[in-house]
Amino acid sequence: MSATKQALTYMAVLVFVVLINFWLPRLLPGGPVEYLTGGGEEGVIFLSEVQKQAMLEYYHLNDSLWIQFMTYIQGLFIFDFGLSFTYKAPVFEVIVTHLPWTLLIVGAATALSMIIGLTIGLWSAWKYPGRKDRSIFMVMLGFSAVPEFLIGMLLLIGLSVKAGAFPLSGAESPFAQAEHWLGRVIDIGKHAFLPIATLTIGNLAGMYLLMRNEAIRVRQDTYVEFAAAKGIRERAVLWRHVARNSALPLVTVIVTRIGGMLAGSVLVETVFSYPGIGKLLQEAILARDYPLLHGLFLMMTLFVLCLNLLADLIYPRLDPRIRVAKKGETA
Amino acid sequence: MFFSEKFYIKSILAILIICLAVLTAGCGMQKNAEQVDSSEQPITAAGEVSIAQPAANEVKQIRIAWGNSGYPSPFAFSASGPGGFLRNSFLFDTLTWKDEHGVIPWLAKSWSVSDSGLEYTFELEQGVKWHDGEQFTADDVVFSFEYYKSHPFMWTGDISQIKSVARVGDHEVQFTLNNKYAPFLTDLVGIVPILPKHVWEQVDKPLEFRDSSALVGTGPYILKEYDEKAGQYLYTANDSYFKGKVRVREVAYINAQNKVLSLQKNEIDATMVLNYAEVEQMVKEGFDVIKSAPTGSALRVTFNLEHPQLKDKRLRQALAYAVDREEMASKITGGEPMVGNAGIIPPDSPWYNTQVKQYEYDPSKAERILDELGYTKKANGLREDLKLNVMVSSTSPEAQVMQEMLKKVGVILNIQQVDSATFSAAMGENKYDMAVTGHIGLSGDPDYLRLWFLGQASNSLAARGKQFDHKEFQQLAVMQMTELDAPRRKEIVSEMQDILAEELPTLVLYHRPFYFLHKQSQYDGWFNTAGGIADGIPLWDNKAAFIDVGN
């Protein structure tokens, strides 16, 4: 596939998403005004017809769909999605307020699950075949079968409710006037611990399995045997030869998985009531907050596309077999 | 070996990205922290909010559980639920307000009504200052109602009843109404906040207005901090409040996921709960409880009056006899159940008609009516030609209990659970058989019966835009609105209840009390607001409860 072709594919995907992004939320029954008047948890509110009309006019919801669509397209080019219906503030600002928290837990969980998962996977492969490998393999399979929100619930009940070691929800203690920045960091860390732990455990098994299988495959390669035959110490063989060579193909898989973590954050943030974009997305869907939904979906799409692009770009450089195939083509 | 130097650089890329993400997160938080530091502190004329040691009958801080209600300016607060209005009422004042006995003067010191009932003249408090030190005058009142005409107040309060507002003197205004309007003092000037003219006259996009002056009111509190991401509020007392000393120095609203747990863990001091079992448990743990009175809420079934089978009132009555509502209420909420009034107005309201027709639990009577209507039982014990759907917008134990009870008389009920927006849209388009809703707002002025059933309400309080097609009822509804003589008005409202109970456009299952858990030893100023705050909010964060009125 040539570079231009690839660029075209990406463009096509982006255009498709931009279109879907506008129409999909509007296919849901009811709109933002119905959400307000529909009750739900908070109970019904009284809204006179005058007030309702004023609302529709304000949000341009009584414009024709076509005009709404044109406004949406125009806004795309300057990253202006308009005002969020629920927050009554520019979508961009609302997202910027919540995004760092998601990046914090997803970033930390990605790093942790990689370090832990890959290490255990390598060790497990080294012990293969054997009882130790078997038992770890079984435990990890068990982990991978438990859904993330259940892990979150169990951690929440065990460590927050019963043991009281961690706060129940939120990202910070409310209005804690920490004198020192260190106090604030500790507070944020305490709140982020369980969400990070949940996401990490949820992704650990995947990382482990990838590494283990790849390392077992590499171990059977001849150069590993040769290295061992040369009398190189076991540890050196493990790290210098097996680990390196099995980690390479994994890089791309891992990069694309980060996108999946972002999706996983929706469930985790809901369980821990953590104020990131996952929770924001859930609320936006319920409230039919079209502009906010546009902003969030587009951001997530761009994020995933960029990760994919990154994987596409680095993959040929990492896997010698592909590099050979692509010889003569400068990427 | 396969590795080039180039490769190393590339392989680190992925890890770099992750680091970058974490860093960005760090920066973002830094930014948030800054925003917090420069929080929306209106500049007070007196300089700054003094942080004095609380005096004998003062309380330093009370933390109450509630969710995010948006930015609390008069135009940006969230209209879903009563939270937003209450958050705003701490910052802004209205002409009248309510305490435990009823309507009391607030920004208006006194008022008089003309013989025609169309003119209200208010004498305003003098020496009232906006948070920024400017004087409050009659001009602000006139301006506010003018401004709301072009920028509607997104809550309740029917501005269209007002013909004009005129300035009579520096501290006197006169309202002229289009027609007599009985709930004027409670449901109109008791709800709509008065705006500072000097701030809003320059604002043409009030919803987006986020300058710190957007929160400049005359109210007892100033917003010290609004944690936007978590939806939490911290209010601090306004020391120069015209109405008296603010006893609670700080009020914080904490977004607690599990209220009872947060209470046990001392993350909050007070909260509203619905479940009586939780109340009993917390009372054992040393908390005090207030039960809302009047109850002011209803869990009810709305019938689609255009449904081919349900449009027959006899079927609706049969369903009412078939549901054991007392059993249902005690199962679901516990405590002492208050069975729904067939005439809608809760039995603990002063407007309740004691003579109104009620539907006792009587399954055999229900069976008899169903047989008469021709829905005969088949061999399997079910009336196959009567299958009804009930729509609910959140998990509704009421619908499940009703399903079981109706099965006993052979009626098959199918539960459709949808989200709030879908629910409301389906009601608006009359695409449903029955719907279960739960809401507040029944403790205040009974004018809501007119609003619900005369197609005035744009919501799920009644089938939207569909009038309850009953001539006599409609006439009575308009009559009671314009009747200023209370005893006479009560008679009319009683007649309306009779019609509603007979026709059953909606069946109230039960009236659900709210409970307030708190510690009397921490603060003893709590009370139930007569008729509910504003147009009937049965909660306890009434600003009058935090003030020593007249000191």
mmCIF file of C-alpha atoms in Angstrom, chain B residues 189-340:
data_model
loop_
_atom_site.group_PDB
_atom_site.id
_atom_site.type_symbol
_atom_site.label_atom_id
_atom_site.label_comp_id
_atom_site.label_asym_id
_atom_site.label_seq_id
_atom_site.Cartn_x
_atom_site.Cartn_y
_atom_site.Cartn_z
ATOM 1 C CA VAL B 189 -42.459 36.976 42.424
ATOM 2 C CA GLY B 190 -41.465 34.300 44.943
ATOM 3 C CA ILE B 191 -39.476 32.435 42.300
ATOM 4 C CA VAL B 192 -38.026 34.847 39.774
ATOM 5 C CA PRO B 193 -34.715 36.327 40.976
ATOM 6 C CA ILE B 194 -34.097 40.075 40.839
ATOM 7 C CA LEU B 195 -31.075 40.988 38.707
ATOM 8 C CA PRO B 196 -28.659 43.884 39.122
ATOM 9 C CA LYS B 197 -29.436 46.263 36.267
ATOM 10 C CA HIS B 198 -25.890 47.624 36.124
ATOM 11 C CA VAL B 199 -24.539 44.154 35.323
ATOM 12 C CA TRP B 200 -27.061 42.645 32.947
ATOM 13 C CA GLU B 201 -28.042 45.668 30.868
ATOM 14 C CA GLN B 202 -24.814 45.146 28.924
ATOM 15 C CA VAL B 203 -25.255 41.388 28.526
ATOM 16 C CA ASP B 204 -26.925 40.096 25.392
ATOM 17 C CA LYS B 205 -25.972 36.425 25.754
ATOM 18 C CA PRO B 206 -26.910 35.686 29.357
ATOM 19 C CA LEU B 207 -26.454 31.905 29.135
ATOM 20 C CA GLU B 208 -22.829 32.229 28.148
ATOM 21 C CA PHE B 209 -22.064 35.089 30.504
ATOM 22 C CA ARG B 210 -19.341 33.827 32.856
ATOM 23 C CA ASP B 211 -17.861 37.026 34.188
ATOM 24 C CA SER B 212 -17.649 37.001 37.986
ATOM 25 C CA SER B 213 -20.328 39.708 37.980
ATOM 26 C CA ALA B 214 -22.787 37.079 36.694
ATOM 27 C CA LEU B 215 -23.019 35.893 40.290
ATOM 28 C CA VAL B 216 -23.495 39.312 41.856
ATOM 29 C CA GLY B 217 -26.811 39.175 43.677
ATOM 30 C CA THR B 218 -28.173 40.470 46.938
ATOM 31 C CA GLY B 219 -28.276 37.011 48.524
ATOM 32 C CA PRO B 220 -26.971 35.732 51.866
ATOM 33 C CA TYR B 221 -24.041 33.908 50.287
ATOM 34 C CA ILE B 222 -21.222 34.501 47.864
ATOM 35 C CA LEU B 223 -19.840 31.673 45.768
ATOM 36 C CA LYS B 224 -16.313 31.063 46.948
ATOM 37 C CA GLU B 225 -15.605 28.184 44.633
ATOM 38 C CA TYR B 226 -17.347 26.131 41.983
ATOM 39 C CA ASP B 227 -15.566 22.904 41.189
ATOM 40 C CA GLU B 228 -16.850 22.529 37.668
ATOM 41 C CA LYS B 229 -15.475 19.081 36.868
ATOM 42 C CA ALA B 230 -17.006 17.479 39.951
ATOM 43 C CA GLY B 231 -20.036 19.755 40.230
ATOM 44 C CA GLN B 232 -19.400 20.938 43.776
ATOM 45 C CA TYR B 233 -20.078 24.301 45.369
ATOM 46 C CA LEU B 234 -18.625 26.226 48.263
ATOM 47 C CA TYR B 235 -20.575 29.205 49.538
ATOM 48 C CA THR B 236 -19.388 31.703 52.071
ATOM 49 C CA ALA B 237 -21.545 34.076 54.103
ATOM 50 C CA ASN B 238 -22.305 37.601 52.936
ATOM 51 C CA ASP B 239 -21.593 39.619 56.066
ATOM 52 C CA SER B 240 -23.621 42.622 55.072
ATOM 53 C CA TYR B 241 -26.822 40.718 54.362
ATOM 54 C CA PHE B 242 -29.881 42.950 54.675
ATOM 55 C CA LYS B 243 -32.138 40.285 56.150
ATOM 56 C CA GLY B 244 -30.025 39.442 59.167
ATOM 57 C CA LYS B 245 -26.957 37.612 60.368
ATOM 58 C CA VAL B 246 -25.996 34.579 58.324
ATOM 59 C CA ARG B 247 -25.553 31.861 60.930
ATOM 60 C CA VAL B 248 -23.939 29.207 58.784
ATOM 61 C CA ARG B 249 -20.640 30.676 57.676
ATOM 62 C CA GLU B 250 -19.980 28.229 54.859
ATOM 63 C CA VAL B 251 -22.207 25.831 52.950
ATOM 64 C CA ALA B 252 -20.613 23.194 50.745
ATOM 65 C CA TYR B 253 -22.454 20.986 48.284
ATOM 66 C CA ILE B 254 -20.636 17.719 47.822
ATOM 67 C CA ASN B 255 -21.298 15.405 44.897
ATOM 68 C CA ALA B 256 -21.553 12.174 46.885
ATOM 69 C CA GLN B 257 -22.234 8.998 44.956
ATOM 70 C CA ASN B 258 -23.545 7.124 47.948
ATOM 71 C CA LYS B 259 -25.112 9.553 50.370
ATOM 72 C CA VAL B 260 -25.490 7.235 53.351
ATOM 73 C CA LEU B 261 -21.919 5.961 53.099
ATOM 74 C CA SER B 262 -20.585 9.492 52.802
ATOM 75 C CA LEU B 263 -22.579 10.435 55.872
ATOM 76 C CA GLN B 264 -21.128 7.523 57.829
ATOM 77 C CA LYS B 265 -17.629 8.410 56.702
ATOM 78 C CA ASN B 266 -18.135 12.040 57.695
ATOM 79 C CA GLU B 267 -17.599 13.306 54.181
ATOM 80 C CA ILE B 268 -20.886 15.192 54.461
ATOM 81 C CA ASP B 269 -22.995 16.498 57.350
ATOM 82 C CA ALA B 270 -26.506 16.278 55.975
ATOM 83 C CA THR B 271 -28.432 14.743 53.104
ATOM 84 C CA MET B 272 -31.840 13.979 51.724
ATOM 85 C CA VAL B 273 -32.793 10.302 51.360
ATOM 86 C CA LEU B 274 -35.914 8.508 50.167
ATOM 87 C CA ASN B 275 -35.554 5.080 51.651
ATOM 88 C CA TYR B 276 -37.036 4.580 55.107
ATOM 89 C CA ALA B 277 -34.820 1.594 55.899
ATOM 90 C CA GLU B 278 -31.779 3.844 55.492
ATOM 91 C CA VAL B 279 -33.397 6.438 57.739
ATOM 92 C CA GLU B 280 -33.943 3.897 60.534
ATOM 93 C CA GLN B 281 -30.365 2.707 60.293
ATOM 94 C CA MET B 282 -28.927 6.228 60.435
ATOM 95 C CA VAL B 283 -31.130 7.243 63.354
ATOM 96 C CA LYS B 284 -29.646 4.284 65.248
ATOM 97 C CA GLU B 285 -26.234 5.714 64.439
ATOM 98 C CA GLY B 286 -27.132 8.985 66.085
ATOM 99 C CA PHE B 287 -28.441 11.130 63.257
ATOM 100 C CA ASP B 288 -31.570 13.238 63.489
ATOM 101 C CA VAL B 289 -34.258 13.116 60.852
ATOM 102 C CA ILE B 290 -36.912 15.477 59.504
ATOM 103 C CA LYS B 291 -39.677 14.144 57.312
ATOM 104 C CA SER B 292 -40.923 16.423 54.570
ATOM 105 C CA ALA B 293 -44.294 17.946 55.349
ATOM 106 C CA PRO B 294 -46.300 18.460 53.309
ATOM 107 C CA THR B 295 -45.039 15.512 51.293
ATOM 108 C CA GLY B 296 -45.332 17.307 47.998
ATOM 109 C CA SER B 297 -44.390 14.448 45.705
ATOM 110 C CA ALA B 298 -46.249 11.870 43.680
ATOM 111 C CA LEU B 299 -45.431 8.582 42.050
ATOM 112 C CA ARG B 300 -48.104 8.069 39.517
ATOM 113 C CA VAL B 301 -49.309 6.348 36.386
ATOM 114 C CA THR B 302 -50.255 8.532 33.439
ATOM 115 C CA PHE B 303 -52.740 6.955 31.052
ATOM 116 C CA ASN B 304 -52.758 7.674 27.355
ATOM 117 C CA LEU B 305 -56.335 8.897 26.969
ATOM 118 C CA GLU B 306 -56.279 8.225 23.224
ATOM 119 C CA HIS B 307 -55.447 4.559 23.641
ATOM 120 C CA PRO B 308 -58.353 2.508 22.211
ATOM 121 C CA GLN B 309 -58.844 0.541 25.422
ATOM 122 C CA LEU B 310 -57.624 2.961 28.064
ATOM 123 C CA LYS B 311 -59.786 5.813 26.869
ATOM 124 C CA ASP B 312 -62.674 4.055 28.661
ATOM 125 C CA LYS B 313 -62.589 5.369 32.225
ATOM 126 C CA ARG B 314 -64.072 2.132 33.554
ATOM 127 C CA LEU B 315 -60.924 0.293 32.577
ATOM 128 C CA ARG B 316 -58.804 2.909 34.332
ATOM 129 C CA GLN B 317 -60.935 2.518 37.434
ATOM 130 C CA ALA B 318 -60.616 -1.273 37.290
ATOM 131 C CA LEU B 319 -56.855 -0.926 37.214
ATOM 132 C CA ALA B 320 -57.036 1.392 40.233
ATOM 133 C CA TYR B 321 -58.995 -1.206 42.215
ATOM 134 C CA ALA B 322 -56.594 -3.940 41.154
ATOM 135 C CA VAL B 323 -53.449 -2.298 42.539
ATOM 136 C CA ASP B 324 -52.777 -2.519 46.257
ATOM 137 C CA ARG B 325 -51.129 0.837 46.555
ATOM 138 C CA GLU B 326 -50.663 0.732 50.332
ATOM 139 C CA GLU B 327 -48.788 -2.544 50.061
ATOM 140 C CA MET B 328 -46.748 -1.123 47.207
ATOM 141 C CA ALA B 329 -45.716 2.000 49.104
ATOM 142 C CA SER B 330 -44.724 0.169 52.254
ATOM 143 C CA LYS B 331 -42.763 -2.377 50.242
ATOM 144 C CA ILE B 332 -40.873 0.222 48.261
ATOM 145 C CA THR B 333 -40.245 3.058 50.678
ATOM 146 C CA GLY B 334 -41.158 1.732 54.109
ATOM 147 C CA GLY B 335 -42.298 4.053 56.858
ATOM 148 C CA GLU B 336 -45.949 5.004 56.945
ATOM 149 C CA PRO B 337 -47.224 4.875 53.393
ATOM 150 C CA MET B 338 -49.363 7.696 52.115
ATOM 151 C CA VAL B 339 -51.624 6.166 49.499
ATOM 152 C CA GLY B 340 -52.124 8.348 46.460
#
